[in-house]
PDB file of N, CA, C and O in Angstrom:
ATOM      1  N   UNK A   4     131.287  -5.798-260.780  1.00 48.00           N
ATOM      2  CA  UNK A   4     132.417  -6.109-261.613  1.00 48.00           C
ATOM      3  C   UNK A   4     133.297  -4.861-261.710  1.00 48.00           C
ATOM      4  O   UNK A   4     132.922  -3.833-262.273  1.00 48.00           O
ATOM      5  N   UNK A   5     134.622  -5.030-261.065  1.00 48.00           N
ATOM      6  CA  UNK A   5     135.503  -3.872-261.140  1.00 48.00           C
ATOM      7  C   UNK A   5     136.122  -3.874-262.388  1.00 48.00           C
ATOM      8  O   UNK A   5     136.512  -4.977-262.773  1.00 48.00           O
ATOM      9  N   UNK A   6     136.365  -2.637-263.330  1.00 48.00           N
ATOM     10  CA  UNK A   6     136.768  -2.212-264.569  1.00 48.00           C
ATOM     11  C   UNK A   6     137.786  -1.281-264.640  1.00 48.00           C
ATOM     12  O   UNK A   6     137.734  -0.252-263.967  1.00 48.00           O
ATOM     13  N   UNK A   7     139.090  -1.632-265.690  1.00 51.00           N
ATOM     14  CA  UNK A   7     139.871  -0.980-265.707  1.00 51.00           C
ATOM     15  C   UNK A   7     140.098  -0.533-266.856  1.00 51.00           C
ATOM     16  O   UNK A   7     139.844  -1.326-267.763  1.00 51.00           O
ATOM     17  N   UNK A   8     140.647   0.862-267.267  1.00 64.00           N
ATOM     18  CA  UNK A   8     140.720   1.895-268.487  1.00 64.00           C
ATOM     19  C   UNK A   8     139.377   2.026-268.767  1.00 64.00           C
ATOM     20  O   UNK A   8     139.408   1.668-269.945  1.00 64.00           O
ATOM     21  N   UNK A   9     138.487   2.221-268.596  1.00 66.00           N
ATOM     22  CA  UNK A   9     137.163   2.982-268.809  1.00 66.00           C
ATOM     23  C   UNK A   9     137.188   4.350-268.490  1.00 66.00           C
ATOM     24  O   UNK A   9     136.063   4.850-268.492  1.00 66.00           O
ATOM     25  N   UNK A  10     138.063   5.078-268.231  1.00 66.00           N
ATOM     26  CA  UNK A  10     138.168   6.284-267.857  1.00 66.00           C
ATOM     27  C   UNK A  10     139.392   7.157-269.198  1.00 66.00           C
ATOM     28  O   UNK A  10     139.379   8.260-269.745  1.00 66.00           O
ATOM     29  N   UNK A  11     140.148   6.168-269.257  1.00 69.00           N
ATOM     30  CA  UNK A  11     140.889   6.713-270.477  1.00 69.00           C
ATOM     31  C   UNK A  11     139.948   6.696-271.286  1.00 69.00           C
ATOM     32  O   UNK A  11     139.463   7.744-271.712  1.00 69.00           O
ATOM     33  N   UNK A  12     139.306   4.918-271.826  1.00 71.00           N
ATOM     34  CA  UNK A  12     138.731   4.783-273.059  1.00 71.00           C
ATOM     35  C   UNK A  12     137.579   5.527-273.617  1.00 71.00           C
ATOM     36  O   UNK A  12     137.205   5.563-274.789  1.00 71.00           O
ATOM     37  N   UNK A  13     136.900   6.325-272.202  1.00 70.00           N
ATOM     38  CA  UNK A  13     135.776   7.064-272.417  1.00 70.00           C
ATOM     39  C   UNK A  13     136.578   8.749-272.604  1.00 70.00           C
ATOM     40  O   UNK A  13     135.949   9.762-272.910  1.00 70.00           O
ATOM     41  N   UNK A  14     137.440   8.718-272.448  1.00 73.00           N
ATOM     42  CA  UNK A  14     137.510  10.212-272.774  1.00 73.00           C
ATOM     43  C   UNK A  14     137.848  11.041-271.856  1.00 73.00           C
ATOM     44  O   UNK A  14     138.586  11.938-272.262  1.00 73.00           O
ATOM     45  N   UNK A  15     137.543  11.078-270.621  1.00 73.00           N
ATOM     46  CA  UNK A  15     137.004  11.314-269.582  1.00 73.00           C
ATOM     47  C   UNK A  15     138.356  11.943-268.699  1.00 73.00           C
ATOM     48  O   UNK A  15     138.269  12.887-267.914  1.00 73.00           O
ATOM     49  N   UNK A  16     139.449  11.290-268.977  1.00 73.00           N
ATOM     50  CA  UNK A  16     141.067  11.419-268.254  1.00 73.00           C
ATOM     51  C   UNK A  16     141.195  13.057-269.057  1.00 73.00           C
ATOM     52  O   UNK A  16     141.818  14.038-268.651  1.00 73.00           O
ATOM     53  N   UNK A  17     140.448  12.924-270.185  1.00 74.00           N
ATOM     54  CA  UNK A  17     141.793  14.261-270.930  1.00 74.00           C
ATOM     55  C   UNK A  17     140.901  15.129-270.396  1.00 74.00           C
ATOM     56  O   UNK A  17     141.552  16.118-270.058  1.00 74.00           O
ATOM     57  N   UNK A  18     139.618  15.301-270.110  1.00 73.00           N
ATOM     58  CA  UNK A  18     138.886  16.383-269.952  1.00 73.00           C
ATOM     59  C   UNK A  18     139.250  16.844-268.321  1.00 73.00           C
ATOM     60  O   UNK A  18     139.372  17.935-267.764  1.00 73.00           O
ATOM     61  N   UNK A  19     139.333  15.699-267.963  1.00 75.00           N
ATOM     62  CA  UNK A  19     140.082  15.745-266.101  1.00 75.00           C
ATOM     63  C   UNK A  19     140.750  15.437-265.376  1.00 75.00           C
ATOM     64  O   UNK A  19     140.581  14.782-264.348  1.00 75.00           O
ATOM     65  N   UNK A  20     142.046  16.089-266.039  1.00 76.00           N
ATOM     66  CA  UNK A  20     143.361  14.933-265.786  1.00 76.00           C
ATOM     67  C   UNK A  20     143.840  14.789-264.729  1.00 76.00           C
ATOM     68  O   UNK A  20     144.776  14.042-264.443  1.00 76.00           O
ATOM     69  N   UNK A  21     143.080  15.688-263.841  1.00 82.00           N
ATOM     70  CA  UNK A  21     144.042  15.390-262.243  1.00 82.00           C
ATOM     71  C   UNK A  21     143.474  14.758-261.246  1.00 82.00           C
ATOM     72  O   UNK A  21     143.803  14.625-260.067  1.00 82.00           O
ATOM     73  N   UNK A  22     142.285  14.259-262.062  1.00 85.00           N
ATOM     74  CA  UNK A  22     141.590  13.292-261.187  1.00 85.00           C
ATOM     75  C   UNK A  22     142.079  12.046-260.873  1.00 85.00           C
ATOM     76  O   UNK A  22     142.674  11.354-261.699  1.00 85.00           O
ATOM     77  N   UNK A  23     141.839  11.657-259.563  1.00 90.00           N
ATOM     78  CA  UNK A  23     141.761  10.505-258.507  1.00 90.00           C
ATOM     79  C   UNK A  23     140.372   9.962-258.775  1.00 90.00           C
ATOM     80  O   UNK A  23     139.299  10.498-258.499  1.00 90.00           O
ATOM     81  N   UNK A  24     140.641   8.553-259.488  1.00 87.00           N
ATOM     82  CA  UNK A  24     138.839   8.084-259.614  1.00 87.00           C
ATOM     83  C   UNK A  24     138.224   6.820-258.838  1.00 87.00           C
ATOM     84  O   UNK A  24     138.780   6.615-257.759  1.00 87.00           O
ATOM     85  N   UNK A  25     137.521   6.216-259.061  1.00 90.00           N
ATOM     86  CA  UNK A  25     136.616   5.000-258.821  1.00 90.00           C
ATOM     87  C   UNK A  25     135.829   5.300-259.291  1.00 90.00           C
ATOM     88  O   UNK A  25     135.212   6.360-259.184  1.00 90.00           O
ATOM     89  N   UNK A  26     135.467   3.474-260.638  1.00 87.00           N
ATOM     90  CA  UNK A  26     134.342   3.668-261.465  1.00 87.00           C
ATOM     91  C   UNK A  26     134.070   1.924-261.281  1.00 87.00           C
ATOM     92  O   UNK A  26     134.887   1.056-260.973  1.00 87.00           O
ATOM     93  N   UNK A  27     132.526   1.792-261.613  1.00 89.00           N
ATOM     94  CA  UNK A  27     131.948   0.997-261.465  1.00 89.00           C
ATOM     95  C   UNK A  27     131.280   0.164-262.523  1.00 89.00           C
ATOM     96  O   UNK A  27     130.373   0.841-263.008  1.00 89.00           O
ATOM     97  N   UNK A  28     131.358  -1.170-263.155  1.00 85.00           N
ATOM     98  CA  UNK A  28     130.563  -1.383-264.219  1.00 85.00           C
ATOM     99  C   UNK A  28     129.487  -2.000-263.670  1.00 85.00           C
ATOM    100  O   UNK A  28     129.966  -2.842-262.910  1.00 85.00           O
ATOM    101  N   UNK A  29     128.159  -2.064-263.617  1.00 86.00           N
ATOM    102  CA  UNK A  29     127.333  -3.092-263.499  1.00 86.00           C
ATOM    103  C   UNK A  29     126.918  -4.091-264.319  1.00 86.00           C
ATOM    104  O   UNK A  29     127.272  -4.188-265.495  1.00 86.00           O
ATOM    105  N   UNK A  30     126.198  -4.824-263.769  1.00 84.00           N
ATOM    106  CA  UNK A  30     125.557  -5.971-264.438  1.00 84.00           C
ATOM    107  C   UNK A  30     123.738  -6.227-263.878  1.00 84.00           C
ATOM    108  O   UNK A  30     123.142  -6.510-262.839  1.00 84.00           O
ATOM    109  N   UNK A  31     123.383  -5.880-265.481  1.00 84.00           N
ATOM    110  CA  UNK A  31     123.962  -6.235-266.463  1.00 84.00           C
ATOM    111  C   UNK A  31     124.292  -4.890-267.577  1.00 84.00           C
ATOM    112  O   UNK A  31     124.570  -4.832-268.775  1.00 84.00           O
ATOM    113  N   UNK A  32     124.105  -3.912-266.518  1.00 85.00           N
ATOM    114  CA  UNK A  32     124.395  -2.889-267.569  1.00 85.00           C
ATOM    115  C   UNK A  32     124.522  -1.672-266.760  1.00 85.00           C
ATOM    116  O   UNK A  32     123.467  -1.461-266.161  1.00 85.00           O
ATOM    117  N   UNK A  33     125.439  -0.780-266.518  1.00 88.00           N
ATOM    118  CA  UNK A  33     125.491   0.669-266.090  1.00 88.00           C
ATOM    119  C   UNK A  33     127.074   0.700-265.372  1.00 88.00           C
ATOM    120  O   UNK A  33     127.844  -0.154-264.933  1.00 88.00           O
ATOM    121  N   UNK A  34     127.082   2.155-265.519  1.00 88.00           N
ATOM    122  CA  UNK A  34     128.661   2.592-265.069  1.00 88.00           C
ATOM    123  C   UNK A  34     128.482   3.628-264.235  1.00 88.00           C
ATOM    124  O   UNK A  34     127.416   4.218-264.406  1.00 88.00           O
ATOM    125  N   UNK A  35     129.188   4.044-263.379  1.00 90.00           N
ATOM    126  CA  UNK A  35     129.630   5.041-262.517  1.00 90.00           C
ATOM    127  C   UNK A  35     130.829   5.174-261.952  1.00 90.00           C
ATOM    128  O   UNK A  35     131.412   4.408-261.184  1.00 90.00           O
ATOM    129  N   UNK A  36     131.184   6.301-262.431  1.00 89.00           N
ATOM    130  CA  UNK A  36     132.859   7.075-261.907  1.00 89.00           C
ATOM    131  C   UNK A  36     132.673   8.114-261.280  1.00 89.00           C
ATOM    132  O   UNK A  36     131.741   8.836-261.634  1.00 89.00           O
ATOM    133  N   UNK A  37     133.602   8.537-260.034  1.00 92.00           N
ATOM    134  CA  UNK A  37     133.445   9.019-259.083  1.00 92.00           C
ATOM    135  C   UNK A  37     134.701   9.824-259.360  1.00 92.00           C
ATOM    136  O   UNK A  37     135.519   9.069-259.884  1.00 92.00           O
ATOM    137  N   UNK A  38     135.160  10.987-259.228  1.00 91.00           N
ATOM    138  CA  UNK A  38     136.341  11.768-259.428  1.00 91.00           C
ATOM    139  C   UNK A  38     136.662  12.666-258.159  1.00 91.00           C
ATOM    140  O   UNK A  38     135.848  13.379-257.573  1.00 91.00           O
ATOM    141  N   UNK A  39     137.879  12.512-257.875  1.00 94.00           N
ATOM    142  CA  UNK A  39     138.094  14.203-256.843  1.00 94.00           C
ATOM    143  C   UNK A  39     139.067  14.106-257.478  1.00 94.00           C
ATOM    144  O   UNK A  39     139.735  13.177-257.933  1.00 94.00           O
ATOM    145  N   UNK A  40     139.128  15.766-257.482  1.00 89.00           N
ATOM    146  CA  UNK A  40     139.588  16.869-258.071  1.00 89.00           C
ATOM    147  C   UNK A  40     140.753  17.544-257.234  1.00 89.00           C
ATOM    148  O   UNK A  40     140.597  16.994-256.144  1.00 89.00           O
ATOM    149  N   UNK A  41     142.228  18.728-257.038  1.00 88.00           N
ATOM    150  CA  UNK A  41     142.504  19.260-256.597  1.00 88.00           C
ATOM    151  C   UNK A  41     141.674  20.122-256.032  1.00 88.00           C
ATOM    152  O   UNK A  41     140.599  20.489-256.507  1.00 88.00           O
ATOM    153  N   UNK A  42     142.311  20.573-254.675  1.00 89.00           N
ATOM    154  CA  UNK A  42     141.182  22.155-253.828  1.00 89.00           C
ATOM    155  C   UNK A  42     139.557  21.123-253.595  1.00 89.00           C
ATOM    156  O   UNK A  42     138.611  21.668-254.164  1.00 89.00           O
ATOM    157  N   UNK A  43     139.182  19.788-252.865  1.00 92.00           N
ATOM    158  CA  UNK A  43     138.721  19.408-253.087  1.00 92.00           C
ATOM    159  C   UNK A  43     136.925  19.543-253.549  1.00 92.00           C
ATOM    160  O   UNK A  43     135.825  19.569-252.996  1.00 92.00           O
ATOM    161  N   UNK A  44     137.662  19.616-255.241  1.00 91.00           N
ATOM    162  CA  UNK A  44     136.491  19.441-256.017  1.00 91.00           C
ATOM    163  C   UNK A  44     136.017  17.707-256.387  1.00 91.00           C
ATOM    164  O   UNK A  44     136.723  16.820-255.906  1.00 91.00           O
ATOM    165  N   UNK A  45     135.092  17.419-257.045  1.00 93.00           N
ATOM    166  CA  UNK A  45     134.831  16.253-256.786  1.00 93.00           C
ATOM    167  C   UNK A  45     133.720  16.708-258.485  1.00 93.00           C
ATOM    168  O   UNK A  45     133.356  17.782-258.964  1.00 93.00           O
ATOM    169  N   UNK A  46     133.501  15.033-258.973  1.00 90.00           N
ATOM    170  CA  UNK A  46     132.383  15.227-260.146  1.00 90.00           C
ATOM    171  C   UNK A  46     132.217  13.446-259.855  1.00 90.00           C
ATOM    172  O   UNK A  46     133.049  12.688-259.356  1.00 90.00           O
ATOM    173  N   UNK A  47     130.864  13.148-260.359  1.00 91.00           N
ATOM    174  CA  UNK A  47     130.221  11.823-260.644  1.00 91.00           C
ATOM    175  C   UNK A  47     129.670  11.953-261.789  1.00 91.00           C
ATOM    176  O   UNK A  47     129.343  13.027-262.295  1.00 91.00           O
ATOM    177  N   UNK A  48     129.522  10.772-262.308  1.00 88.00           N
ATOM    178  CA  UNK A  48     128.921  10.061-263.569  1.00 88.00           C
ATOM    179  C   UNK A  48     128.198   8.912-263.913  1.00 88.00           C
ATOM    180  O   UNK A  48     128.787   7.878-264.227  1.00 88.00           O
ATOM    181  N   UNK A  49     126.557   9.023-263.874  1.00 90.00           N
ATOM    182  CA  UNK A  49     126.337   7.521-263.669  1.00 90.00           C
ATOM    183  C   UNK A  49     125.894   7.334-265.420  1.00 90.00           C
ATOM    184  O   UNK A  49     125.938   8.318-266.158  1.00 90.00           O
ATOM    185  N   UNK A  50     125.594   6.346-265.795  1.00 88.00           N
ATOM    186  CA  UNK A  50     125.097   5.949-266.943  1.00 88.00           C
ATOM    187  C   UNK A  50     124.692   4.655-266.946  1.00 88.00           C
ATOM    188  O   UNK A  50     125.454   3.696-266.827  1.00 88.00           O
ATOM    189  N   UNK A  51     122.985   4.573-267.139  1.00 90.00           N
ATOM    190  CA  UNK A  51     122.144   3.471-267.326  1.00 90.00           C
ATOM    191  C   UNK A  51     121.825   3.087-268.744  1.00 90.00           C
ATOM    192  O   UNK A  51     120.660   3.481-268.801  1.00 90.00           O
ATOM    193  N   UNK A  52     122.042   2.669-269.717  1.00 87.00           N
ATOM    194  CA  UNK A  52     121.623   2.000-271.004  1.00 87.00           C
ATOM    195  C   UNK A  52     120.635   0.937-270.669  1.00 87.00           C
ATOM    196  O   UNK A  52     120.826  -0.196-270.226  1.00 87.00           O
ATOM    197  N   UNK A  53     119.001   1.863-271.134  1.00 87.00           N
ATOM    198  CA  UNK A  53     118.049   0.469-271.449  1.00 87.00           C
ATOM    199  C   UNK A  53     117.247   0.808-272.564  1.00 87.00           C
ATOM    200  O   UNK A  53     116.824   1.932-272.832  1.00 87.00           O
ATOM    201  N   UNK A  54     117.064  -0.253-273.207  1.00 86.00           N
ATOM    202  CA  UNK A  54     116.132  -0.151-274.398  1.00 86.00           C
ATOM    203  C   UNK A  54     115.378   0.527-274.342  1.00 86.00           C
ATOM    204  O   UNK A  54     115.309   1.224-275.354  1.00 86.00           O
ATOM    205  N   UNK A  55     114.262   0.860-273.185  1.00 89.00           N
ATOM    206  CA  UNK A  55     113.172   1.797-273.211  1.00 89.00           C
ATOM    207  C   UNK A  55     113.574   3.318-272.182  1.00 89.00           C
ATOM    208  O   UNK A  55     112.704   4.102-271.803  1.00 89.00           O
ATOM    209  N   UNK A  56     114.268   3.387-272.041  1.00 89.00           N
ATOM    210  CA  UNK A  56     114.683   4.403-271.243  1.00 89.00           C
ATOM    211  C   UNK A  56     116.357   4.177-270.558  1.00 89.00           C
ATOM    212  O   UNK A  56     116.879   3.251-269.937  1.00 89.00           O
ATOM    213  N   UNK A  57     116.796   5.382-270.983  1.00 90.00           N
ATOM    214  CA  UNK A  57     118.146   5.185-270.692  1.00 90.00           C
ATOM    215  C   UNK A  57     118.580   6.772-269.403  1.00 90.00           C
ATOM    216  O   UNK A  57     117.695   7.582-269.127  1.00 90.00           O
ATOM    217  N   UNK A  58     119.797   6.880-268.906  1.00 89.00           N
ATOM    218  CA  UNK A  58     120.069   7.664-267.815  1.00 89.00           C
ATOM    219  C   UNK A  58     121.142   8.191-267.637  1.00 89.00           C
ATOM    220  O   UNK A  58     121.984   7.351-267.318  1.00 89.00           O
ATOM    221  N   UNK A  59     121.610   9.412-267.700  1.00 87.00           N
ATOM    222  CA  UNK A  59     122.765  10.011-267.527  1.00 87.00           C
ATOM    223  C   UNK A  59     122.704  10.867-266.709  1.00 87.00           C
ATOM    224  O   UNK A  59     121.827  11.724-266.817  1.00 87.00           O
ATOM    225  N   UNK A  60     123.555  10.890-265.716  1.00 89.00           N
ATOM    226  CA  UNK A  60     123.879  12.055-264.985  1.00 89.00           C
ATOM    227  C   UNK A  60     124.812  12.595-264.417  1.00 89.00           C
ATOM    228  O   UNK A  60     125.355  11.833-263.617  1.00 89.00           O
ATOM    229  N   UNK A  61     125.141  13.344-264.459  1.00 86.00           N
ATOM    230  CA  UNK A  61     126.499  14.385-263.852  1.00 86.00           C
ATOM    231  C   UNK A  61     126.682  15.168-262.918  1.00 86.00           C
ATOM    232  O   UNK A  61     126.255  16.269-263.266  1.00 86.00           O
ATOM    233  N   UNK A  62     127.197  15.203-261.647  1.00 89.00           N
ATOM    234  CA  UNK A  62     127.376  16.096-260.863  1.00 89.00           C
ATOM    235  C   UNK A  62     128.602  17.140-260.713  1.00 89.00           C
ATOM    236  O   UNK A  62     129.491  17.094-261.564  1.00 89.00           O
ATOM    237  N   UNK A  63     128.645  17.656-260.134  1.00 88.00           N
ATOM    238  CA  UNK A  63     130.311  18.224-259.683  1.00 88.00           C
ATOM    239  C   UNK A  63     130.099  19.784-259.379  1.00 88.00           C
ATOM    240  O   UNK A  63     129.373  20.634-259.894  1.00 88.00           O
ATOM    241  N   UNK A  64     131.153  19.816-258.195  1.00 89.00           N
ATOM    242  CA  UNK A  64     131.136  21.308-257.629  1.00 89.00           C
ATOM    243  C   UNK A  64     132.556  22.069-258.318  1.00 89.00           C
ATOM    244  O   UNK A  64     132.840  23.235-258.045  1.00 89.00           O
ATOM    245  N   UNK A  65     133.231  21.374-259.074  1.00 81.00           N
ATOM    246  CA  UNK A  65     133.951  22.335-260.310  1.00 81.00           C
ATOM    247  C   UNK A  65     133.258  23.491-260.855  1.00 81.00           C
ATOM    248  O   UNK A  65     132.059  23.498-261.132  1.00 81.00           O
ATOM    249  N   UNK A  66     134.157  24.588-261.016  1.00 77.00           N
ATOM    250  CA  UNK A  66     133.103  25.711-260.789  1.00 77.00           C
ATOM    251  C   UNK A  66     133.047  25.650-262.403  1.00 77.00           C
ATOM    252  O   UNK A  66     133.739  25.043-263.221  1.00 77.00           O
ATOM    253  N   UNK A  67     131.729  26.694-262.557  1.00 68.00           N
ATOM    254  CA  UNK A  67     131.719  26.759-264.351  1.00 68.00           C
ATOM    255  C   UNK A  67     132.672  27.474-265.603  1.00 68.00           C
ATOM    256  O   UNK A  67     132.566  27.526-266.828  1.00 68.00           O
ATOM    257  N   UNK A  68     133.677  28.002-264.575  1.00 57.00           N
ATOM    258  CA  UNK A  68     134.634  28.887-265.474  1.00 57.00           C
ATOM    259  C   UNK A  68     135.490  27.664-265.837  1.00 57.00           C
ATOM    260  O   UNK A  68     135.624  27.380-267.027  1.00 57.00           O
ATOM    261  N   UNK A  69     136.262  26.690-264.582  1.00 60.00           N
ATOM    262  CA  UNK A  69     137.047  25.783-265.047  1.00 60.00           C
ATOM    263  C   UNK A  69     136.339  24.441-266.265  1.00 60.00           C
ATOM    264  O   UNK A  69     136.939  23.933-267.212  1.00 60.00           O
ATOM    265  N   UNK A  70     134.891  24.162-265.794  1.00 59.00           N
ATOM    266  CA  UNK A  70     134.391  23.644-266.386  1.00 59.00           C
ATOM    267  C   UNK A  70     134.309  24.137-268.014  1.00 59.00           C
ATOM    268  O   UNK A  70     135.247  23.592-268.596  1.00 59.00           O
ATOM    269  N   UNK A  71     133.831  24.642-268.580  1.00 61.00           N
ATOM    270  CA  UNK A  71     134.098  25.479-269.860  1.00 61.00           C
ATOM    271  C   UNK A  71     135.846  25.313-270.115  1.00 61.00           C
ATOM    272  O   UNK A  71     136.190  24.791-271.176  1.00 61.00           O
ATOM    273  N   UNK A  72     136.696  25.667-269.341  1.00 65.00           N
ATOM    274  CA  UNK A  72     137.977  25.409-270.306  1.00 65.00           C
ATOM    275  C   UNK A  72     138.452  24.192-270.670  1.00 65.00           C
ATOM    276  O   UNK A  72     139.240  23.923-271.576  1.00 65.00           O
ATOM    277  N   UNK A  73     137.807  23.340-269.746  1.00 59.00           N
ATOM    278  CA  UNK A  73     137.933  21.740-269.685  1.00 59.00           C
ATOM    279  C   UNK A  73     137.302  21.435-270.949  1.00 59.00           C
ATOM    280  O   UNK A  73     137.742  20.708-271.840  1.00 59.00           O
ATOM    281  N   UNK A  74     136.343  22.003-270.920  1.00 60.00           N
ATOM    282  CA  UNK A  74     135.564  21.533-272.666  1.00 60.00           C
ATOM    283  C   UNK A  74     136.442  22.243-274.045  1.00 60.00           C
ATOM    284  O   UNK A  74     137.012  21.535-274.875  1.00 60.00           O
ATOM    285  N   UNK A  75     136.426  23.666-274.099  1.00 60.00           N
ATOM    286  CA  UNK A  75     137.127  24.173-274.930  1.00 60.00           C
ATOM    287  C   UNK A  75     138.713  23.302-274.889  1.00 60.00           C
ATOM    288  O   UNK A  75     139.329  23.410-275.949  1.00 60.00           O
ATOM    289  N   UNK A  76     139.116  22.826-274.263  1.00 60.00           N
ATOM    290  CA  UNK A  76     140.626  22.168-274.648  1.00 60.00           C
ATOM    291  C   UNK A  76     140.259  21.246-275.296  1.00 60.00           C
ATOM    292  O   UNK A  76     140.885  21.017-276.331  1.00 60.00           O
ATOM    293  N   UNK A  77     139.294  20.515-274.991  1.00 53.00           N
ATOM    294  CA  UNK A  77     138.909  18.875-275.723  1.00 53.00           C
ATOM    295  C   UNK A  77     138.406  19.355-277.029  1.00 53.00           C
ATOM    296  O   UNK A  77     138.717  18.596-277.947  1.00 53.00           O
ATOM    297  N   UNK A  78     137.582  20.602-277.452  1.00 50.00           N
ATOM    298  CA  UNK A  78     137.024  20.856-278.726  1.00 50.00           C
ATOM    299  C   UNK A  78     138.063  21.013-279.568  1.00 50.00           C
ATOM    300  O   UNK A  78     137.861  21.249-280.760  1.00 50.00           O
TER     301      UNK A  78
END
């Protein structure tokens, strides 16, 4: 099931605004967004919600200096 504004509605645009995305909803439950970045950087995001165990994970070769200002702007 393809989904649209899940990337604004999660937050996700202000922390990385120059991203180019594709995100994914499943069924019956999980998401994944895919980002590239300028200078090609790139980040993913999957997220599984289950009652007994749930899953998040994050990748990206954004280095950690830009990463940190990306957060400090959103704080």
């Amino acid at each position: 099931m393809k989904i649209i504004n899940k990337f604004q509605k999660s937050g996700i645009d202000k922390i990385l605004p120059d991203a180019k995305i594709d995100e994914f909803l499943f069924e019956p439950c999980g998401y994944s967004i895919n980002g590239l970045l300028p200078h090609g950087q790139y980040f993913t995001i999957h997220v599984t919600p289950e009652p007994n165990c749930s899953y998040v994970s994050f990748e990206s070769n954004v280095p950690k200096v830009d990463q940190a200002q990306m957060l400090l702007r959103e704080l």
